[in-house]
PDB file of C-alpha atoms in Angstrom:
ATOM      1  CA  MET A   1       4.305 -44.415 -16.638  1.00 91.00           C
ATOM      2  CA  LYS A   2       6.345 -40.643 -16.326  1.00 87.00           C
ATOM      3  CA  THR A   3       4.783 -39.022 -13.219  1.00 90.00           C
ATOM      4  CA  ARG A   4       5.492 -35.091 -12.846  1.00 89.00           C
ATOM      5  CA  PRO A   5       3.936 -32.977  -9.664  1.00 95.00           C
ATOM      6  CA  GLU A   6       1.914 -29.718 -10.537  1.00 95.00           C
ATOM      7  CA  LEU A   7       1.020 -26.901  -8.286  1.00 98.00           C
ATOM      8  CA  THR A   8      -2.908 -27.064  -6.321  1.00 98.00           C
ATOM      9  CA  LEU A   9      -4.386 -24.298  -5.667  1.00 98.00           C
ATOM     10  CA  GLU A  10      -3.573 -24.037  -2.247  1.00 98.00           C
ATOM     11  CA  ASP A  11       0.435 -24.896  -2.899  1.00 98.00           C
ATOM     12  CA  CYS A  12      -0.433 -21.310  -4.662  1.00 98.00           C
ATOM     13  CA  LEU A  13      -2.284 -20.103  -1.712  1.00 98.00           C
ATOM     14  CA  LYS A  14       1.102 -20.704   0.262  1.00 98.00           C
ATOM     15  CA  ILE A  15       3.442 -19.312  -1.954  1.00 98.00           C
ATOM     16  CA  HIS A  16       1.533 -16.077  -2.950  1.00 98.00           C
ATOM     17  CA  ALA A  17       0.583 -16.065   1.165  1.00 98.00           C
ATOM     18  CA  ALA A  18       5.010 -15.975   2.147  1.00 98.00           C
ATOM     19  CA  ALA A  19       5.237 -13.392  -1.323  1.00 98.00           C
ATOM     20  CA  GLU A  20       2.764 -11.106  -0.076  1.00 98.00           C
ATOM     21  CA  ALA A  21       3.643 -10.967   3.131  1.00 98.00           C
ATOM     22  CA  GLU A  22       7.307 -10.404   2.158  1.00 98.00           C
ATOM     23  CA  ALA A  23       6.422  -7.274   0.014  1.00 98.00           C
ATOM     24  CA  ARG A  24       4.601  -6.695   3.365  1.00 98.00           C
ATOM     25  CA  ARG A  25       7.729  -6.537   5.849  1.00 98.00           C
ATOM     26  CA  ASN A  26       9.531  -3.567   3.059  1.00 98.00           C
ATOM     27  CA  HIS A  27       6.069  -1.897   2.497  1.00 98.00           C
ATOM     28  CA  TRP A  28       6.431  -2.162  -1.584  1.00 98.00           C
ATOM     29  CA  ASN A  29       2.770  -2.427  -3.424  1.00 98.00           C
ATOM     30  CA  VAL A  30       3.435  -5.554  -6.354  1.00 98.00           C
ATOM     31  CA  ALA A  31       1.306  -7.910  -8.992  1.00 98.00           C
ATOM     32  CA  ILE A  32       2.178 -11.237  -7.632  1.00 98.00           C
ATOM     33  CA  ALA A  33       1.451 -13.516 -10.163  1.00 98.00           C
ATOM     34  CA  ILE A  34       2.047 -17.747 -10.356  1.00 98.00           C
ATOM     35  CA  LEU A  35       1.088 -19.849 -13.700  1.00 98.00           C
ATOM     36  CA  ASP A  36       1.632 -23.419 -14.886  1.00 98.00           C
ATOM     37  CA  ASP A  37       4.596 -25.822 -16.168  1.00 97.00           C
ATOM     38  CA  GLY A  38       2.719 -24.342 -19.440  1.00 97.00           C
ATOM     39  CA  GLY A  39       1.953 -21.014 -18.364  1.00 97.00           C
ATOM     40  CA  HIS A  40      -1.270 -20.414 -17.919  1.00 98.00           C
ATOM     41  CA  LEU A  41      -1.985 -18.075 -14.753  1.00 98.00           C
ATOM     42  CA  LEU A  42      -3.302 -20.098 -11.347  1.00 98.00           C
ATOM     43  CA  HIS A  43      -3.157 -17.904  -8.583  1.00 98.00           C
ATOM     44  CA  PHE A  44      -2.259 -13.913  -9.396  1.00 98.00           C
ATOM     45  CA  ALA A  45      -3.098 -10.870  -6.429  1.00 98.00           C
ATOM     46  CA  ARG A  46      -2.574  -6.909  -6.686  1.00 98.00           C
ATOM     47  CA  MET A  47      -2.228  -5.290  -3.691  1.00 98.00           C
ATOM     48  CA  ASP A  48      -3.670  -1.617  -3.909  1.00 98.00           C
ATOM     49  CA  GLY A  49      -0.987   0.681  -4.915  1.00 97.00           C
ATOM     50  CA  ALA A  50       0.054  -1.141  -7.450  1.00 98.00           C
ATOM     51  CA  THR A  51      -0.565   0.598 -11.334  1.00 98.00           C
ATOM     52  CA  PRO A  52      -2.986  -1.642 -13.871  1.00 97.00           C
ATOM     53  CA  ALA A  53       0.563  -2.062 -15.624  1.00 98.00           C
ATOM     54  CA  ASN A  54       2.310  -3.955 -12.491  1.00 98.00           C
ATOM     55  CA  ALA A  55      -0.375  -6.417 -14.246  1.00 98.00           C
ATOM     56  CA  GLY A  56       0.766  -7.851 -16.729  1.00 98.00           C
ATOM     57  CA  ILE A  57       4.162  -7.079 -16.419  1.00 98.00           C
ATOM     58  CA  ALA A  58       3.540  -9.676 -12.722  1.00 98.00           C
ATOM     59  CA  ILE A  59       1.862 -12.014 -15.294  1.00 98.00           C
ATOM     60  CA  GLU A  60       4.600 -11.751 -19.199  1.00 98.00           C
ATOM     61  CA  LYS A  61       7.725 -12.425 -16.245  1.00 98.00           C
ATOM     62  CA  GLY A  62       6.227 -15.478 -14.207  1.00 98.00           C
ATOM     63  CA  ARG A  63       5.200 -16.645 -17.758  1.00 98.00           C
ATOM     64  CA  THR A  64       8.716 -16.693 -19.325  1.00 98.00           C
ATOM     65  CA  ALA A  65       9.762 -18.525 -15.209  1.00 98.00           C
ATOM     66  CA  ALA A  66       7.500 -20.784 -16.271  1.00 98.00           C
ATOM     67  CA  PHE A  67       7.282 -22.124 -20.248  1.00 96.00           C
ATOM     68  CA  SER A  68      11.147 -21.400 -20.309  1.00 97.00           C
ATOM     69  CA  ARG A  69      12.222 -22.858 -17.039  1.00 97.00           C
ATOM     70  CA  ARG A  70      15.220 -20.807 -16.063  1.00 97.00           C
ATOM     71  CA  SER A  71      14.683 -17.410 -14.586  1.00 98.00           C
ATOM     72  CA  SER A  72      13.938 -13.985 -16.967  1.00 98.00           C
ATOM     73  CA  GLY A  73      16.440 -12.666 -14.836  1.00 98.00           C
ATOM     74  CA  LYS A  74      18.453 -14.876 -16.956  1.00 98.00           C
ATOM     75  CA  TRP A  75      17.007 -13.733 -19.610  1.00 98.00           C
ATOM     76  CA  GLU A  76      17.793  -9.891 -18.777  1.00 98.00           C
ATOM     77  CA  GLU A  77      21.471 -10.546 -18.306  1.00 98.00           C
ATOM     78  CA  MET A  78      22.164 -12.666 -21.838  1.00 97.00           C
ATOM     79  CA  VAL A  79      20.428  -9.287 -23.458  1.00 97.00           C
ATOM     80  CA  LYS A  80      22.762  -7.425 -21.057  1.00 97.00           C
ATOM     81  CA  SER A  81      25.408  -9.163 -22.146  1.00 97.00           C
ATOM     82  CA  GLY A  82      25.514  -8.333 -26.175  1.00 97.00           C
ATOM     83  CA  ARG A  83      22.759 -10.617 -27.174  1.00 97.00           C
ATOM     84  CA  THR A  84      20.363  -8.859 -28.275  1.00 96.00           C
ATOM     85  CA  SER A  85      18.415 -11.031 -30.431  1.00 95.00           C
ATOM     86  CA  MET A  86      16.844 -13.083 -27.418  1.00 94.00           C
ATOM     87  CA  MET A  87      14.442  -9.910 -27.255  1.00 94.00           C
ATOM     88  CA  LYS A  88      12.814 -11.288 -30.398  1.00 95.00           C
ATOM     89  CA  MET A  89      12.139 -14.634 -28.598  1.00 95.00           C
ATOM     90  CA  PRO A  90       8.455 -15.554 -28.376  1.00 96.00           C
ATOM     91  CA  GLY A  91       7.085 -14.944 -24.793  1.00 95.00           C
ATOM     92  CA  ILE A  92      10.049 -14.315 -23.515  1.00 97.00           C
ATOM     93  CA  LEU A  93       9.752 -10.186 -21.016  1.00 98.00           C
ATOM     94  CA  PRO A  94      13.094 -10.799 -20.490  1.00 98.00           C
ATOM     95  CA  ILE A  95      12.534  -8.611 -17.258  1.00 98.00           C
ATOM     96  CA  GLN A  96      14.184  -9.361 -13.337  1.00 98.00           C
ATOM     97  CA  GLY A  97      11.335 -10.645 -11.182  1.00 98.00           C
ATOM     98  CA  GLY A  98      10.445 -13.796 -13.184  1.00 98.00           C
ATOM     99  CA  MET A  99      11.176 -17.296 -10.845  1.00 98.00           C
ATOM    100  CA  PRO A 100      10.807 -20.461 -11.716  1.00 98.00           C
ATOM    101  CA  ILE A 101       9.825 -23.236  -9.174  1.00 98.00           C
ATOM    102  CA  VAL A 102      11.100 -26.156  -8.950  1.00 98.00           C
ATOM    103  CA  VAL A 103       9.506 -29.607  -7.305  1.00 96.00           C
ATOM    104  CA  GLU A 104      12.001 -32.230  -7.556  1.00 92.00           C
ATOM    105  CA  GLY A 105      13.909 -31.903 -10.236  1.00 93.00           C
ATOM    106  CA  THR A 106      11.159 -30.741 -12.392  1.00 95.00           C
ATOM    107  CA  CYS A 107       9.723 -26.925 -13.220  1.00 97.00           C
ATOM    108  CA  VAL A 108       5.601 -26.695 -12.171  1.00 98.00           C
ATOM    109  CA  GLY A 109       5.106 -23.737 -13.211  1.00 98.00           C
ATOM    110  CA  GLY A 110       6.724 -19.933 -12.325  1.00 98.00           C
ATOM    111  CA  VAL A 111       5.758 -16.356 -10.331  1.00 98.00           C
ATOM    112  CA  GLY A 112       6.606 -12.939 -11.334  1.00 98.00           C
ATOM    113  CA  VAL A 113       6.333  -9.899  -9.759  1.00 98.00           C
ATOM    114  CA  SER A 114       6.238  -6.558 -10.467  1.00 98.00           C
ATOM    115  CA  GLY A 115       5.834  -3.428  -8.590  1.00 98.00           C
ATOM    116  CA  VAL A 116       9.211  -2.829  -7.309  1.00 98.00           C
ATOM    117  CA  GLN A 117      12.855  -2.714  -8.502  1.00 98.00           C
ATOM    118  CA  SER A 118      13.317  -5.765 -10.791  1.00 98.00           C
ATOM    119  CA  ALA A 119      16.233  -7.404  -7.850  1.00 98.00           C
ATOM    120  CA  GLN A 120      13.241  -6.328  -5.055  1.00 98.00           C
ATOM    121  CA  ASP A 121      10.772  -7.696  -7.414  1.00 98.00           C
ATOM    122  CA  GLU A 122      12.539 -11.262  -7.727  1.00 98.00           C
ATOM    123  CA  GLN A 123      13.161 -11.276  -3.802  1.00 98.00           C
ATOM    124  CA  ILE A 124       9.014 -10.993  -3.368  1.00 98.00           C
ATOM    125  CA  ALA A 125       9.008 -14.035  -5.989  1.00 98.00           C
ATOM    126  CA  GLN A 126      11.140 -16.881  -4.205  1.00 98.00           C
ATOM    127  CA  ALA A 127      10.661 -15.543  -1.630  1.00 98.00           C
ATOM    128  CA  GLY A 128       6.702 -17.002  -2.081  1.00 98.00           C
ATOM    129  CA  ILE A 129       9.042 -20.370  -3.800  1.00 98.00           C
ATOM    130  CA  ASP A 130      10.966 -21.104  -0.978  1.00 98.00           C
ATOM    131  CA  ALA A 131       7.167 -21.225   1.705  1.00 98.00           C
ATOM    132  CA  LEU A 132       6.628 -23.714  -0.935  1.00 98.00           C
ATOM    133  CA  LEU A 133       9.644 -25.924  -0.882  1.00 96.00           C
ATOM    134  CA  LYS A 134      10.304 -26.047   3.492  1.00 91.00           C
ATOM    135  CA  GLY A 135       6.630 -26.991   2.906  1.00 72.00           C
TER     136      GLY A 135
ATOM    137  CA  MET B   1     -12.704   2.344 -36.799  1.00 45.00           C
ATOM    138  CA  GLY B   2     -12.766   0.960 -33.099  1.00 49.00           C
ATOM    139  CA  LYS B   3     -14.280   4.107 -32.191  1.00 50.00           C
ATOM    140  CA  PHE B   4     -16.905   4.141 -34.358  1.00 48.00           C
ATOM    141  CA  LEU B   5     -18.015   0.619 -33.801  1.00 48.00           C
ATOM    142  CA  LEU B   6     -18.144   1.830 -30.161  1.00 48.00           C
ATOM    143  CA  ALA B   7     -19.937   4.581 -30.125  1.00 47.00           C
ATOM    144  CA  ILE B   8     -22.159   2.552 -31.774  1.00 45.00           C
ATOM    145  CA  ALA B   9     -22.117   0.253 -28.870  1.00 47.00           C
ATOM    146  CA  ALA B  10     -22.974   3.090 -26.198  1.00 47.00           C
ATOM    147  CA  ALA B  11     -25.837   4.180 -28.093  1.00 43.00           C
ATOM    148  CA  SER B  12     -27.772   1.002 -29.328  1.00 48.00           C
ATOM    149  CA  LEU B  13     -27.149  -1.826 -26.349  1.00 48.00           C
ATOM    150  CA  SER B  14     -28.328   0.764 -23.395  1.00 46.00           C
ATOM    151  CA  PHE B  15     -31.142  -1.291 -22.915  1.00 47.00           C
ATOM    152  CA  ALA B  16     -30.956  -2.880 -19.000  1.00 50.00           C
ATOM    153  CA  VAL B  17     -30.630  -1.527 -16.371  1.00 55.00           C
ATOM    154  CA  GLN B  18     -26.933  -0.789 -15.548  1.00 66.00           C
ATOM    155  CA  ALA B  19     -24.541   1.572 -13.379  1.00 71.00           C
ATOM    156  CA  GLN B  20     -24.206   4.115 -14.969  1.00 84.00           C
ATOM    157  CA  THR B  21     -20.960   5.465 -14.632  1.00 95.00           C
ATOM    158  CA  TYR B  22     -17.455   3.935 -12.814  1.00 97.00           C
ATOM    159  CA  GLY B  23     -16.705   4.511  -9.450  1.00 96.00           C
ATOM    160  CA  ALA B  24     -13.179   4.280  -7.631  1.00 97.00           C
ATOM    161  CA  PRO B  25     -11.951   0.588  -8.315  1.00 98.00           C
ATOM    162  CA  ILE B  26     -12.170  -2.305  -6.518  1.00 98.00           C
ATOM    163  CA  THR B  27      -9.386  -2.483  -4.416  1.00 98.00           C
ATOM    164  CA  LEU B  28      -7.407  -5.685  -3.145  1.00 98.00           C
ATOM    165  CA  GLU B  29      -9.510  -6.561   0.036  1.00 98.00           C
ATOM    166  CA  GLN B  30     -12.618  -5.768  -1.717  1.00 98.00           C
ATOM    167  CA  ALA B  31     -11.665  -7.981  -3.739  1.00 98.00           C
ATOM    168  CA  ARG B  32     -10.960 -11.130  -1.037  1.00 98.00           C
ATOM    169  CA  LYS B  33     -14.375 -10.821  -0.725  1.00 98.00           C
ATOM    170  CA  VAL B  34     -15.802 -11.208  -3.413  1.00 98.00           C
ATOM    171  CA  MET B  35     -13.792 -14.312  -4.360  1.00 98.00           C
ATOM    172  CA  ALA B  36     -14.322 -15.603  -1.283  1.00 98.00           C
ATOM    173  CA  ALA B  37     -18.822 -15.590  -2.339  1.00 98.00           C
ATOM    174  CA  ALA B  38     -17.386 -17.175  -5.461  1.00 98.00           C
ATOM    175  CA  GLU B  39     -15.157 -19.930  -4.565  1.00 98.00           C
ATOM    176  CA  ALA B  40     -17.631 -20.468  -1.612  1.00 98.00           C
ATOM    177  CA  GLU B  41     -20.780 -20.745  -4.432  1.00 98.00           C
ATOM    178  CA  ALA B  42     -18.645 -22.893  -6.656  1.00 98.00           C
ATOM    179  CA  ARG B  43     -17.800 -25.511  -3.505  1.00 98.00           C
ATOM    180  CA  LYS B  44     -21.625 -25.594  -2.942  1.00 98.00           C
ATOM    181  CA  GLY B  45     -21.873 -26.953  -6.298  1.00 97.00           C
ATOM    182  CA  ASN B  46     -19.038 -29.087  -6.534  1.00 98.00           C
ATOM    183  CA  LEU B  47     -17.828 -26.660  -9.102  1.00 98.00           C
ATOM    184  CA  ASN B  48     -13.710 -26.551 -10.431  1.00 98.00           C
ATOM    185  CA  LEU B  49     -13.374 -23.060 -11.986  1.00 98.00           C
ATOM    186  CA  SER B  50     -11.902 -19.972 -12.533  1.00 98.00           C
ATOM    187  CA  ILE B  51     -12.752 -16.956 -10.791  1.00 98.00           C
ATOM    188  CA  ALA B  52     -11.348 -14.053 -12.392  1.00 98.00           C
ATOM    189  CA  ILE B  53     -11.617  -9.843 -10.641  1.00 98.00           C
ATOM    190  CA  VAL B  54     -10.102  -6.967 -12.593  1.00 98.00           C
ATOM    191  CA  ASP B  55     -10.781  -2.968 -11.745  1.00 98.00           C
ATOM    192  CA  THR B  56     -12.298   0.389 -13.548  1.00 98.00           C
ATOM    193  CA  GLY B  57      -9.864  -0.189 -16.474  1.00 98.00           C
ATOM    194  CA  GLY B  58     -10.687  -3.999 -17.041  1.00 98.00           C
ATOM    195  CA  HIS B  59      -6.835  -4.832 -14.990  1.00 98.00           C
ATOM    196  CA  MET B  60      -6.104  -8.603 -12.797  1.00 98.00           C
ATOM    197  CA  VAL B  61      -6.369  -7.284  -9.480  1.00 98.00           C
ATOM    198  CA  LEU B  62      -7.307 -10.619  -7.960  1.00 98.00           C
ATOM    199  CA  MET B  63      -7.594 -14.667  -9.649  1.00 98.00           C
ATOM    200  CA  GLN B  64      -8.176 -17.808  -8.755  1.00 98.00           C
ATOM    201  CA  ARG B  65      -8.692 -21.236 -10.429  1.00 98.00           C
ATOM    202  CA  MET B  66      -8.986 -23.875  -8.455  1.00 98.00           C
ATOM    203  CA  ASP B  67      -7.892 -27.495  -8.978  1.00 98.00           C
ATOM    204  CA  GLY B  68      -9.197 -29.430 -12.266  1.00 97.00           C
ATOM    205  CA  ALA B  69     -10.588 -26.346 -13.401  1.00 98.00           C
ATOM    206  CA  PHE B  70      -8.894 -26.774 -17.931  1.00 98.00           C
ATOM    207  CA  PHE B  71      -6.080 -23.833 -18.183  1.00 97.00           C
ATOM    208  CA  ALA B  72      -8.356 -22.596 -21.134  1.00 98.00           C
ATOM    209  CA  SER B  73     -10.717 -20.899 -18.629  1.00 98.00           C
ATOM    210  CA  ALA B  74      -8.113 -18.951 -16.718  1.00 98.00           C
ATOM    211  CA  ALA B  75      -7.487 -16.970 -19.605  1.00 98.00           C
ATOM    212  CA  VAL B  76     -11.560 -16.673 -21.173  1.00 98.00           C
ATOM    213  CA  ALA B  77     -12.355 -16.171 -17.091  1.00 98.00           C
ATOM    214  CA  GLY B  78     -10.317 -12.971 -17.495  1.00 98.00           C
ATOM    215  CA  ASP B  79     -11.915 -12.210 -20.610  1.00 98.00           C
ATOM    216  CA  LYS B  80     -15.564 -12.420 -19.319  1.00 98.00           C
ATOM    217  CA  ALA B  81     -14.461  -9.769 -16.048  1.00 98.00           C
ATOM    218  CA  TRP B  82     -12.948  -7.635 -19.130  1.00 98.00           C
ATOM    219  CA  SER B  83     -15.337  -7.545 -20.738  1.00 98.00           C
ATOM    220  CA  ALA B  84     -17.738  -6.928 -18.054  1.00 98.00           C
ATOM    221  CA  ALA B  85     -16.276  -3.641 -17.217  1.00 98.00           C
ATOM    222  CA  ALA B  86     -15.714  -2.330 -20.444  1.00 98.00           C
ATOM    223  CA  TYR B  87     -19.278  -2.056 -21.668  1.00 98.00           C
ATOM    224  CA  ARG B  88     -20.719  -2.341 -17.959  1.00 97.00           C
ATOM    225  CA  ARG B  89     -22.444  -5.086 -18.618  1.00 97.00           C
ATOM    226  CA  THR B  90     -22.763  -8.811 -18.088  1.00 98.00           C
ATOM    227  CA  GLY B  91     -22.123 -11.373 -20.591  1.00 98.00           C
ATOM    228  CA  LYS B  92     -26.026 -12.383 -19.898  1.00 98.00           C
ATOM    229  CA  ALA B  93     -26.848  -9.602 -21.612  1.00 98.00           C
ATOM    230  CA  PHE B  94     -25.063 -10.474 -24.391  1.00 98.00           C
ATOM    231  CA  GLN B  95     -25.930 -13.493 -24.927  1.00 98.00           C
ATOM    232  CA  ASP B  96     -29.685 -12.694 -24.340  1.00 98.00           C
ATOM    233  CA  ARG B  97     -29.314  -9.826 -27.434  1.00 97.00           C
ATOM    234  CA  LEU B  98     -27.072 -12.007 -29.232  1.00 97.00           C
ATOM    235  CA  ALA B  99     -29.297 -15.300 -28.606  1.00 97.00           C
ATOM    236  CA  THR B 100     -32.242 -12.896 -30.977  1.00 97.00           C
ATOM    237  CA  GLY B 101     -30.462 -13.902 -33.564  1.00 96.00           C
ATOM    238  CA  GLY B 102     -30.938 -11.408 -36.852  1.00 97.00           C
ATOM    239  CA  ALA B 103     -28.630  -7.887 -37.346  1.00 97.00           C
ATOM    240  CA  GLU B 104     -27.195  -8.976 -32.846  1.00 97.00           C
ATOM    241  CA  ILE B 105     -25.114 -11.125 -34.291  1.00 97.00           C
ATOM    242  CA  ARG B 106     -23.331  -8.129 -34.679  1.00 97.00           C
ATOM    243  CA  ILE B 107     -22.249  -8.655 -30.959  1.00 97.00           C
ATOM    244  CA  LEU B 108     -19.795 -10.754 -32.019  1.00 97.00           C
ATOM    245  CA  ARG B 109     -17.848  -7.794 -33.436  1.00 97.00           C
ATOM    246  CA  LEU B 110     -17.816  -5.397 -31.127  1.00 97.00           C
ATOM    247  CA  ARG B 111     -13.866  -5.044 -29.825  1.00 98.00           C
ATOM    248  CA  GLY B 112     -13.286  -7.603 -26.436  1.00 98.00           C
ATOM    249  CA  ALA B 113     -17.368  -8.258 -26.077  1.00 98.00           C
ATOM    250  CA  ASN B 114     -18.400 -11.586 -24.218  1.00 98.00           C
ATOM    251  CA  PRO B 115     -21.042 -12.639 -25.132  1.00 98.00           C
ATOM    252  CA  ILE B 116     -21.472 -15.311 -22.777  1.00 98.00           C
ATOM    253  CA  GLU B 117     -23.239 -15.926 -18.873  1.00 98.00           C
ATOM    254  CA  GLY B 118     -20.716 -15.452 -16.519  1.00 98.00           C
ATOM    255  CA  GLY B 119     -19.405 -12.075 -16.617  1.00 98.00           C
ATOM    256  CA  ASP B 120     -21.091  -9.686 -14.250  1.00 98.00           C
ATOM    257  CA  PRO B 121     -19.796  -6.500 -13.301  1.00 98.00           C
ATOM    258  CA  ILE B 122     -19.274  -5.481  -9.632  1.00 98.00           C
ATOM    259  CA  VAL B 123     -21.322  -2.136  -8.463  1.00 97.00           C
ATOM    260  CA  VAL B 124     -21.106  -0.435  -5.387  1.00 96.00           C
ATOM    261  CA  ASP B 125     -23.274   2.774  -4.322  1.00 94.00           C
ATOM    262  CA  GLY B 126     -24.640   2.641  -7.871  1.00 94.00           C
ATOM    263  CA  ARG B 127     -21.423   2.621  -9.787  1.00 96.00           C
ATOM    264  CA  VAL B 128     -19.403   0.069 -10.988  1.00 98.00           C
ATOM    265  CA  VAL B 129     -15.528  -0.887  -9.424  1.00 98.00           C
ATOM    266  CA  GLY B 130     -14.122  -3.867 -11.288  1.00 98.00           C
ATOM    267  CA  ALA B 131     -15.647  -6.402 -12.290  1.00 98.00           C
ATOM    268  CA  ILE B 132     -16.684 -10.874 -11.575  1.00 98.00           C
ATOM    269  CA  GLY B 133     -15.388 -13.463 -14.418  1.00 98.00           C
ATOM    270  CA  VAL B 134     -16.179 -16.904 -13.711  1.00 98.00           C
ATOM    271  CA  SER B 135     -15.687 -19.858 -17.073  1.00 98.00           C
ATOM    272  CA  GLY B 136     -15.473 -23.718 -16.282  1.00 98.00           C
ATOM    273  CA  GLY B 137     -18.577 -25.035 -16.187  1.00 98.00           C
ATOM    274  CA  SER B 138     -21.918 -24.468 -17.902  1.00 98.00           C
ATOM    275  CA  GLY B 139     -22.465 -20.905 -18.630  1.00 97.00           C
ATOM    276  CA  GLU B 140     -25.315 -21.008 -16.087  1.00 98.00           C
ATOM    277  CA  GLN B 141     -23.187 -21.963 -12.987  1.00 98.00           C
ATOM    278  CA  ASP B 142     -20.128 -19.391 -14.063  1.00 98.00           C
ATOM    279  CA  GLY B 143     -23.152 -17.287 -13.245  1.00 98.00           C
ATOM    280  CA  VAL B 144     -24.842 -18.203 -10.109  1.00 98.00           C
ATOM    281  CA  VAL B 145     -20.207 -17.709  -9.693  1.00 98.00           C
ATOM    282  CA  ALA B 146     -20.270 -14.662 -10.492  1.00 98.00           C
ATOM    283  CA  ARG B 147     -23.347 -13.071  -8.942  1.00 98.00           C
ATOM    284  CA  ALA B 148     -23.096 -14.832  -5.560  1.00 98.00           C
ATOM    285  CA  GLY B 149     -19.190 -12.978  -5.771  1.00 98.00           C
ATOM    286  CA  VAL B 150     -21.096  -9.835  -7.054  1.00 98.00           C
ATOM    287  CA  ALA B 151     -23.798 -10.420  -4.069  1.00 98.00           C
ATOM    288  CA  ALA B 152     -20.847 -10.103  -1.134  1.00 98.00           C
ATOM    289  CA  LEU B 153     -21.246  -6.956  -1.945  1.00 97.00           C
ATOM    290  CA  LYS B 154     -24.136  -5.038  -1.415  1.00 88.00           C
TER     291      LYS B 154
END
């Protein structure tokens, strides 16, 4: 029987703490969402100063990464390269800032961030994932 | 049509004692206090739940799903919180009203209303600053946890 790793709440708190610390270090106010590999919410927090819209955007970016197994930035690149049909992919938000969480070769979920420039959003998401992977 | 329904609802459902206005939206720091109290109550009862906290616009501020909670609970917690924020009343209030039967079945047609215990407005100084939604246990268990969260800001 195949077994697979699964995110615990403790893992999520670790990811979130590192991501929020990265945001605060840069004085960025963002929303940070963590989802499981089915794209279902596990943890979410929106810092004061981030807009209500950032909540939904962060969740959709994270969901994109979690259940497509690739970053939302990759989807954005595909659209930018001219494959505009990718805009119609169900459940995909092709905007940088959502990263898959890959553990031992398996995608266990995703992190989505919204609130600043999308490259900065991705930087925050990656900081969270790095904290998890380095233990 | 949607607006018309809401207007009827606002007129006919003002039955419970409740805060009549919104205040400043809940801060992340306040939400963390609510979450800590709710989570402590859940752990006391050995329950694995999803807990969501939304602001005065029903938009998510803080959410967490405990290990072992079924995944639908994540969405349902958000729905319960949205309902409590949007209508400034608890899911229990809708639930009790619905249980009287007859014409009260109309509550099922109210946009976004969640007539299940476990969604409560968060009230500070008589004003609604947001709401909490809890899902994963029985309605009664979810309700106890939601109220423990709300009490943290009293």
